[in-house]
Short mmCIF file of C-alpha atoms in Angstrom, two decimals:
data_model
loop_
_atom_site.label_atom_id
_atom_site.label_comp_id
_atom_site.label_asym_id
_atom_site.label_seq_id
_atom_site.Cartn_x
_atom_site.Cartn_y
_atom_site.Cartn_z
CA UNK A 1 20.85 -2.21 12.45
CA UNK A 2 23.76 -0.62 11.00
CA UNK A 3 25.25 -4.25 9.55
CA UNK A 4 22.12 -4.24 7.81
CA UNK A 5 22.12 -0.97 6.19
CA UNK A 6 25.95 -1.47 4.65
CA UNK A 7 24.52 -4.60 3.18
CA UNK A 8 21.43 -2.98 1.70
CA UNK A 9 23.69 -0.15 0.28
CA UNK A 10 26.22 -2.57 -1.52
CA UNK A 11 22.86 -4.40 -2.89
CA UNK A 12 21.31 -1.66 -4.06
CA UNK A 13 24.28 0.76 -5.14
CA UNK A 14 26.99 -2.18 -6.85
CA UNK A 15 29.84 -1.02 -4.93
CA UNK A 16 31.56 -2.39 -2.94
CA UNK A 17 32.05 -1.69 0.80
CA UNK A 18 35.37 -0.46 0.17
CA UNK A 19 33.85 1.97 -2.34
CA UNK A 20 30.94 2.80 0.54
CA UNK A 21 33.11 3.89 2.98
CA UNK A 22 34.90 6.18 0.51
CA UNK A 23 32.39 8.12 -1.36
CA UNK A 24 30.08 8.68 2.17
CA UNK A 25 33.23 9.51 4.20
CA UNK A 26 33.34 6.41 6.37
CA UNK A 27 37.14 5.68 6.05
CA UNK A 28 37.01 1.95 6.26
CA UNK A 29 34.70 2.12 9.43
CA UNK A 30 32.10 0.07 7.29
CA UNK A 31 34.19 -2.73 6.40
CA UNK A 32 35.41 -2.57 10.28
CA UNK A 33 31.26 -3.05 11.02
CA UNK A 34 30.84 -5.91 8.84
CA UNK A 35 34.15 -7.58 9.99
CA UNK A 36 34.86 -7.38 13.50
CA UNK A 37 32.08 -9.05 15.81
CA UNK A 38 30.59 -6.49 18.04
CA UNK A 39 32.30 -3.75 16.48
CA UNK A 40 28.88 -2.29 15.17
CA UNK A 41 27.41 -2.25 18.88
CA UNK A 42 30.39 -0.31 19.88
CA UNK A 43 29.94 2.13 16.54
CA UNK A 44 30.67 5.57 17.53
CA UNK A 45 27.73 8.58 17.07
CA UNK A 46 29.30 9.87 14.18
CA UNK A 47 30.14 6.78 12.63
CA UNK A 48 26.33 5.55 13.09
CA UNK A 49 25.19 9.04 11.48
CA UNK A 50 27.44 9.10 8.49
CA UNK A 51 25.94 5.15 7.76
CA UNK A 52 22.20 6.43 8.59
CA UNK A 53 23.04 9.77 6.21
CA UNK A 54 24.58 7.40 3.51
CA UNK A 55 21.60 4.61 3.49
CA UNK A 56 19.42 7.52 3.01
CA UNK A 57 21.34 8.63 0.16
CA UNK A 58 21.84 5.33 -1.70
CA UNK A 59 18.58 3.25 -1.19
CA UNK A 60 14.60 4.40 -1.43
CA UNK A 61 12.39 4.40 1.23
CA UNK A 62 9.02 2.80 0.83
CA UNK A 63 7.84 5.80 3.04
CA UNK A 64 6.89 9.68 1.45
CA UNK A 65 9.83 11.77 2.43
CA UNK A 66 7.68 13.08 5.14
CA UNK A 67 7.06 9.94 7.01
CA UNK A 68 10.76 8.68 6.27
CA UNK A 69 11.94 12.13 8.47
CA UNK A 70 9.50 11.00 11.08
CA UNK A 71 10.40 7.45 11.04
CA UNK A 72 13.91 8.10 11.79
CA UNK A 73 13.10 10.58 14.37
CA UNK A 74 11.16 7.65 16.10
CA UNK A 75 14.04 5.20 15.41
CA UNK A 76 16.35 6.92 17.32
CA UNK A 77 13.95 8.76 20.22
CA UNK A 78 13.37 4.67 20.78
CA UNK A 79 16.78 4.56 22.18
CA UNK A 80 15.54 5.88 24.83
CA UNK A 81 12.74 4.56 26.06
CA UNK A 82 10.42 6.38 28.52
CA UNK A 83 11.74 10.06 28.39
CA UNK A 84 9.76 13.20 27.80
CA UNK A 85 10.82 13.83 23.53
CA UNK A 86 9.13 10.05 22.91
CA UNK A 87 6.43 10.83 24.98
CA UNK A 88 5.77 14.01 22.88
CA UNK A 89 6.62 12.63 19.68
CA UNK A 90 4.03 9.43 20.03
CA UNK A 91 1.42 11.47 21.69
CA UNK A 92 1.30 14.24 18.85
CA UNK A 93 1.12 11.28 16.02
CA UNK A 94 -1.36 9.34 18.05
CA UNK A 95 -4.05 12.36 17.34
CA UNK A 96 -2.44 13.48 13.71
CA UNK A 97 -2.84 9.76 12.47
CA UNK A 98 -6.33 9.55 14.15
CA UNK A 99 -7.16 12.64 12.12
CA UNK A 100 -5.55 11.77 8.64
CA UNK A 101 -6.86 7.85 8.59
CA UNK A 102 -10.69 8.60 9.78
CA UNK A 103 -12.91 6.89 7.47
CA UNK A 104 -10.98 6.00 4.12
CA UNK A 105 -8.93 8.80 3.77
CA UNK A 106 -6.48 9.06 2.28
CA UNK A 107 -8.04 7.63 -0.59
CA UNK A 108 -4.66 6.88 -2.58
CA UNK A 109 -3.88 3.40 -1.83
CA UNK A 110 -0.56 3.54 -1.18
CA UNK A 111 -0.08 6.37 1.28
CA UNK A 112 -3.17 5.28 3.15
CA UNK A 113 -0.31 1.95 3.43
CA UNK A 114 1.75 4.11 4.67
CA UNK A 115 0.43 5.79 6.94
CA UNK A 116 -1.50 2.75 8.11
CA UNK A 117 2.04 1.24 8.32
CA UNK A 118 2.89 4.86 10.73
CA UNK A 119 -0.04 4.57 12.83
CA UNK A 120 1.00 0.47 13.48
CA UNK A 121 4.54 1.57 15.20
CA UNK A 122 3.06 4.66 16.81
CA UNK A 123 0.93 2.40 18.31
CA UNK A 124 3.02 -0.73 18.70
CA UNK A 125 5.51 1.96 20.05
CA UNK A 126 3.12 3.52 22.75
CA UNK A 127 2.03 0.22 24.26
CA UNK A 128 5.92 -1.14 24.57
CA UNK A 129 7.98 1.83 25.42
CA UNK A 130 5.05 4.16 26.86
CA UNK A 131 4.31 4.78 30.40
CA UNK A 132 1.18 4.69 32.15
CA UNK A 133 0.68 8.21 32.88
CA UNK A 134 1.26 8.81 28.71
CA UNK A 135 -1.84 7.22 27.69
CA UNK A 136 -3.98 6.32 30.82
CA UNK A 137 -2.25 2.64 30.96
CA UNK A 138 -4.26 1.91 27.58
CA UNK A 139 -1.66 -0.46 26.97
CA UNK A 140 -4.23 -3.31 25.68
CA UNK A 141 -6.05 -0.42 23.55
CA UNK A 142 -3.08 0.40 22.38
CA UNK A 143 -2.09 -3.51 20.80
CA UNK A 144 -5.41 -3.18 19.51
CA UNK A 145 -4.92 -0.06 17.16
CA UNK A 146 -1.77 -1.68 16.23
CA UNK A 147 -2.62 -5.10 15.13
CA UNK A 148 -6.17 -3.67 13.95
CA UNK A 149 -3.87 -0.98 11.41
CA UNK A 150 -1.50 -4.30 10.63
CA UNK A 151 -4.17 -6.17 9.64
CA UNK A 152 -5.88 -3.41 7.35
CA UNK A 153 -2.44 -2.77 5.78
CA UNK A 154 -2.21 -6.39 4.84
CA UNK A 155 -5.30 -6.61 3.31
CA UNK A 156 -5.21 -3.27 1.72
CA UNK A 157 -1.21 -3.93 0.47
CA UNK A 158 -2.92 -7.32 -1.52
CA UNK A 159 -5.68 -5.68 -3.30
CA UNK A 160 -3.17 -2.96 -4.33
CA UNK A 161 -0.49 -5.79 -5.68
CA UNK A 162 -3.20 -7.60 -6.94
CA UNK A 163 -5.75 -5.08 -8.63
CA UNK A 164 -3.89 -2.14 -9.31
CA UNK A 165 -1.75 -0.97 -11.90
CA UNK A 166 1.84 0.53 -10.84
CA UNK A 167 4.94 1.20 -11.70
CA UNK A 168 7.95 -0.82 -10.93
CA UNK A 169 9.07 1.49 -8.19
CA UNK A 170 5.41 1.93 -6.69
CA UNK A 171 5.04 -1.79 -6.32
CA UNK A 172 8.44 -2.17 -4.33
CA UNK A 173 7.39 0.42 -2.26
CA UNK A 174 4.49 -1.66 -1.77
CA UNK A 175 6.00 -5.26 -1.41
CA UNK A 176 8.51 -3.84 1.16
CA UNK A 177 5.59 -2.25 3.18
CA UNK A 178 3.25 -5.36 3.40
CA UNK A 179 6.68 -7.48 4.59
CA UNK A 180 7.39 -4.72 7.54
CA UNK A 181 3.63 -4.83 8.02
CA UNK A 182 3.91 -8.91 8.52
CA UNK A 183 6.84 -9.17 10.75
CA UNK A 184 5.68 -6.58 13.11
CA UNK A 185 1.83 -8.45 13.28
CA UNK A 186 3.01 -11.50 14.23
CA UNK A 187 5.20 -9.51 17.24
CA UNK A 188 1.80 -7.97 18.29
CA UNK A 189 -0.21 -11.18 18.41
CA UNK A 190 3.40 -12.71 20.82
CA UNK A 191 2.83 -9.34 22.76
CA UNK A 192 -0.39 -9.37 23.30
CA UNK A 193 -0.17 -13.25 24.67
CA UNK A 194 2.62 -12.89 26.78
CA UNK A 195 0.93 -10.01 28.27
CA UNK A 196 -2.49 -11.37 28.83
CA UNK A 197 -3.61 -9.10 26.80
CA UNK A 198 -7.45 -9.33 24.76
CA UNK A 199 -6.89 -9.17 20.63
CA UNK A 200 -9.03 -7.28 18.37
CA UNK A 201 -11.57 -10.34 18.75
CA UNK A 202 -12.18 -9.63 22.41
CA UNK A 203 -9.60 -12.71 23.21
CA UNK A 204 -7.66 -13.45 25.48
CA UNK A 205 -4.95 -16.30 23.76
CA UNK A 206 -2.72 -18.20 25.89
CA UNK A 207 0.42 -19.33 25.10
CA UNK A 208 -0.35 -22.81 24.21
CA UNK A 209 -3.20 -21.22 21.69
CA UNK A 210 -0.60 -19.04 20.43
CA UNK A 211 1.83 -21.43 19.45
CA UNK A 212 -1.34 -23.58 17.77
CA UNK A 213 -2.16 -20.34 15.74
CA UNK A 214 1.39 -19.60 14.71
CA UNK A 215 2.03 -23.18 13.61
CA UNK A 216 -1.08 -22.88 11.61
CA UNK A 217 -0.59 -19.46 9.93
CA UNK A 218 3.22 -20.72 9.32
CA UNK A 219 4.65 -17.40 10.85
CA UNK A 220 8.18 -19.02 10.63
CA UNK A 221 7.50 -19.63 6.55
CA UNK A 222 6.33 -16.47 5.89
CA UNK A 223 9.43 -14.83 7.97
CA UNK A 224 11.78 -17.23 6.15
CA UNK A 225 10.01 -15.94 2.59
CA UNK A 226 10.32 -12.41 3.44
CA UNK A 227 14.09 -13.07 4.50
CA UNK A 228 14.88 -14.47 0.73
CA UNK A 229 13.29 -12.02 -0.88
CA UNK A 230 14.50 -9.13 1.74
CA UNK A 231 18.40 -10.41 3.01
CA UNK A 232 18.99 -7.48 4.87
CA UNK A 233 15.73 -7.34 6.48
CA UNK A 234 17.25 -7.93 9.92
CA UNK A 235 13.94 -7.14 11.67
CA UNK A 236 12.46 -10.44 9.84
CA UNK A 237 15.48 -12.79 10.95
CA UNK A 238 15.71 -11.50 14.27
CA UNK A 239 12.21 -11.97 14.95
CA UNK A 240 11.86 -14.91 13.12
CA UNK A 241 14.54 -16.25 15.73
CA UNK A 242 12.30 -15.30 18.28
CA UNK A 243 9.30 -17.24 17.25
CA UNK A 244 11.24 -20.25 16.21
CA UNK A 245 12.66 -19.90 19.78
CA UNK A 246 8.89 -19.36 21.27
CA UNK A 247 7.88 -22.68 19.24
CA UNK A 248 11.06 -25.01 20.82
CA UNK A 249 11.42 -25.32 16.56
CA UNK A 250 15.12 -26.43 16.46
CA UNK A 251 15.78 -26.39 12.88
CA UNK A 252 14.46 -23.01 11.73
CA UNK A 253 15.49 -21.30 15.01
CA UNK A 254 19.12 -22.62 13.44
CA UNK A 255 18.48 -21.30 10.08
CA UNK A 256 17.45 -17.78 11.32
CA UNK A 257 20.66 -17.93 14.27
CA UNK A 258 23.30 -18.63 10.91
CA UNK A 259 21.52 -15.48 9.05
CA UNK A 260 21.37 -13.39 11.89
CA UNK A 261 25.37 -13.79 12.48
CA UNK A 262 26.14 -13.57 8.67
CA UNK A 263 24.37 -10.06 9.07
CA UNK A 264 26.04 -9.11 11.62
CA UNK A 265 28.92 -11.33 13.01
CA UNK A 266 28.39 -9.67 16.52
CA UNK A 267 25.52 -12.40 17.33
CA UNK A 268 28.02 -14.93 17.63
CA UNK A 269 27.65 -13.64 21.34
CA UNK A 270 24.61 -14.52 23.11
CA UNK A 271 24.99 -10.84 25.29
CA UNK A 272 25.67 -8.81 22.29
CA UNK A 273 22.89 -5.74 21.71
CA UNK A 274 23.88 -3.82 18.05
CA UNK A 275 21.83 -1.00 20.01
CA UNK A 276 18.35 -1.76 17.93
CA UNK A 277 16.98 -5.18 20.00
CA UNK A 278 18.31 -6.52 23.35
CA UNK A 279 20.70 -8.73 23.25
CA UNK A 280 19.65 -13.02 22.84
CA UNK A 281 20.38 -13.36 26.27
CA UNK A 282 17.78 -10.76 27.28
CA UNK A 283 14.89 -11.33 25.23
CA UNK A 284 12.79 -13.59 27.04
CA UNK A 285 10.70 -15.54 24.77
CA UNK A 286 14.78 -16.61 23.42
CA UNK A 287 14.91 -18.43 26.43
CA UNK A 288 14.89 -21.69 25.48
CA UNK A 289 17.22 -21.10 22.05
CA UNK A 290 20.20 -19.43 24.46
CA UNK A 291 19.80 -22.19 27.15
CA UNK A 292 19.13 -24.65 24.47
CA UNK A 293 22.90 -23.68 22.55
CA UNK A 294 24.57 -21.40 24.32
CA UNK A 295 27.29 -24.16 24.97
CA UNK A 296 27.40 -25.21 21.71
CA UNK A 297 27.09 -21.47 19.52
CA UNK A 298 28.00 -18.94 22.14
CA UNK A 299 31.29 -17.16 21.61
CA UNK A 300 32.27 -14.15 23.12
CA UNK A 301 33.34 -11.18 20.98
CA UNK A 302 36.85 -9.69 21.89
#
């Protein structure tokens, strides 16, 4: 989400947007993103690849330069759901990431977090946006690997925070990792529901069973903790919104909606897409939030 990224640069950088958009060429187009509502889903192809060439430049990926490449190829092949370069693209790092995690390898602990982190969105990524002549319909299967690889990283991201030595900049890469790890769990588990889908465990949970699981686990906490130590972690607030939504939880569906908007003012408007998610008004498990205060919230962006 490009609103995002200009926030993560001034954060990480000092300047200020003003200075952003000068030093990476964006001639006020950044402060035009962050200011106008719905100006960043209109954002122009250059203007979204100078802001995708600067983030690179001015904050650190918790990914290996190699899997950072690949993860922004994916980002933007996404965009387009269902075409032949995704297809290709998931398919090849289906049977590469098969390959490189068999067994325990690799034995570092933090690149076998990343690329357990990889093989969760190629997964996640073929059983959403795939079609059924990609992978045999192994849509289910598919979950499976991905909350299976979530659920590893999780584990495997405490022992490393807890037991293992590193360095300050190893053990942001880590933290940042296990909170992309979380988020994207919790969307499997409201996948595979909604679906009627079997976990990992062979189960089949129904919505009702969901809702008692999330409510135990506190999903919304743990998004709401991830969102104060990560404020430009857009995927955590906009999901976070979703679940709140999915649990009819008034209060924190609030708090996420107000952070969501300060990110990026374009949410004001329940039809608004940045390009990354659908828009409120098309995501269905934010059904009941949009019907629930669209009178009340909704504004439409000029």
């Amino acid at each position: 989400m490009l609103t995002a990224m200009l926030l993560e640069m001034r954060l990480v950088s000092g300047l200020s947007q003003a200075e952003i958009d000068e030093v990476t060429g964006l001639k006020g187009n950044g402060r035009r993103l962050r200011n106008r509502p719905g100006q960043a889903g209109r954002a122009k192809p250059i203007t979204r690849n100078l802001i995708c060439q600067a983030y690179m430049r001015f904050v650190p990926s918790p990914l290996s330069p190699h899997l950072r490449e690949a993860y922004e190829e994916l980002v933007e092949l996404k965009r387009k759901p269902g075409t032949e370069p995704l297809r290709r693209f998931l398919v090849i790092y289906d049977g590469i990431l098969n390959d490189v995690l068999r067994e325990n390898h690799p034995a570092d602990g933090l690149r076998r977090l990343e690329y357990l982190y990889f093989r969760l969105l190629v997964s996640f990524s073929l059983a959403i946006h795939g079609q059924a002549n990609w992978c045999g319909g192994r849509f289910s299967h598919y979950l499976i690997a991905a909350q299976t690889a979530a659920e590893e990283g999780i584990a495997l991201a405490d022992r490393l925070l807890q037991s293992e030595v590193h360095d300050v900049e190893a053990t942001g890469r880590v933290k940042r990792l296990r909170a992309l790890i979380v988020i994207n769990l919790f969307q499997i588990y409201l996948e595979q529901s909604k679906r009627g889908y079997p976990n990992a465990a062979g189960q089949v949970v129904s919505r009702d069973q969901l809702k008692a699981q999330f409510l135990e686990q506190d999903a919304l906490g743990k998004h709401w903790a991830l969102v104060e130590e990560f404020p430009y972690l857009w995927q955590a607030i906009y999901n976070g919104l979703e679940q709140a939504s999915f649990l009819e939880a008034e209060e924190p569906a609030l708090r996420f909606y107000r952070k969501l908007v300060d990110l990026d003012p374009g949410f004001q408007d329940f039809d608004y897409t940045p390009g990354e998610v659908l828009a409120l008004s098309k995501e269905k498990e934010m059904d009941w939030f949009c019907k629930r205060f669209r009178s009340t919230l909704h504004t439409p962006n000029p």
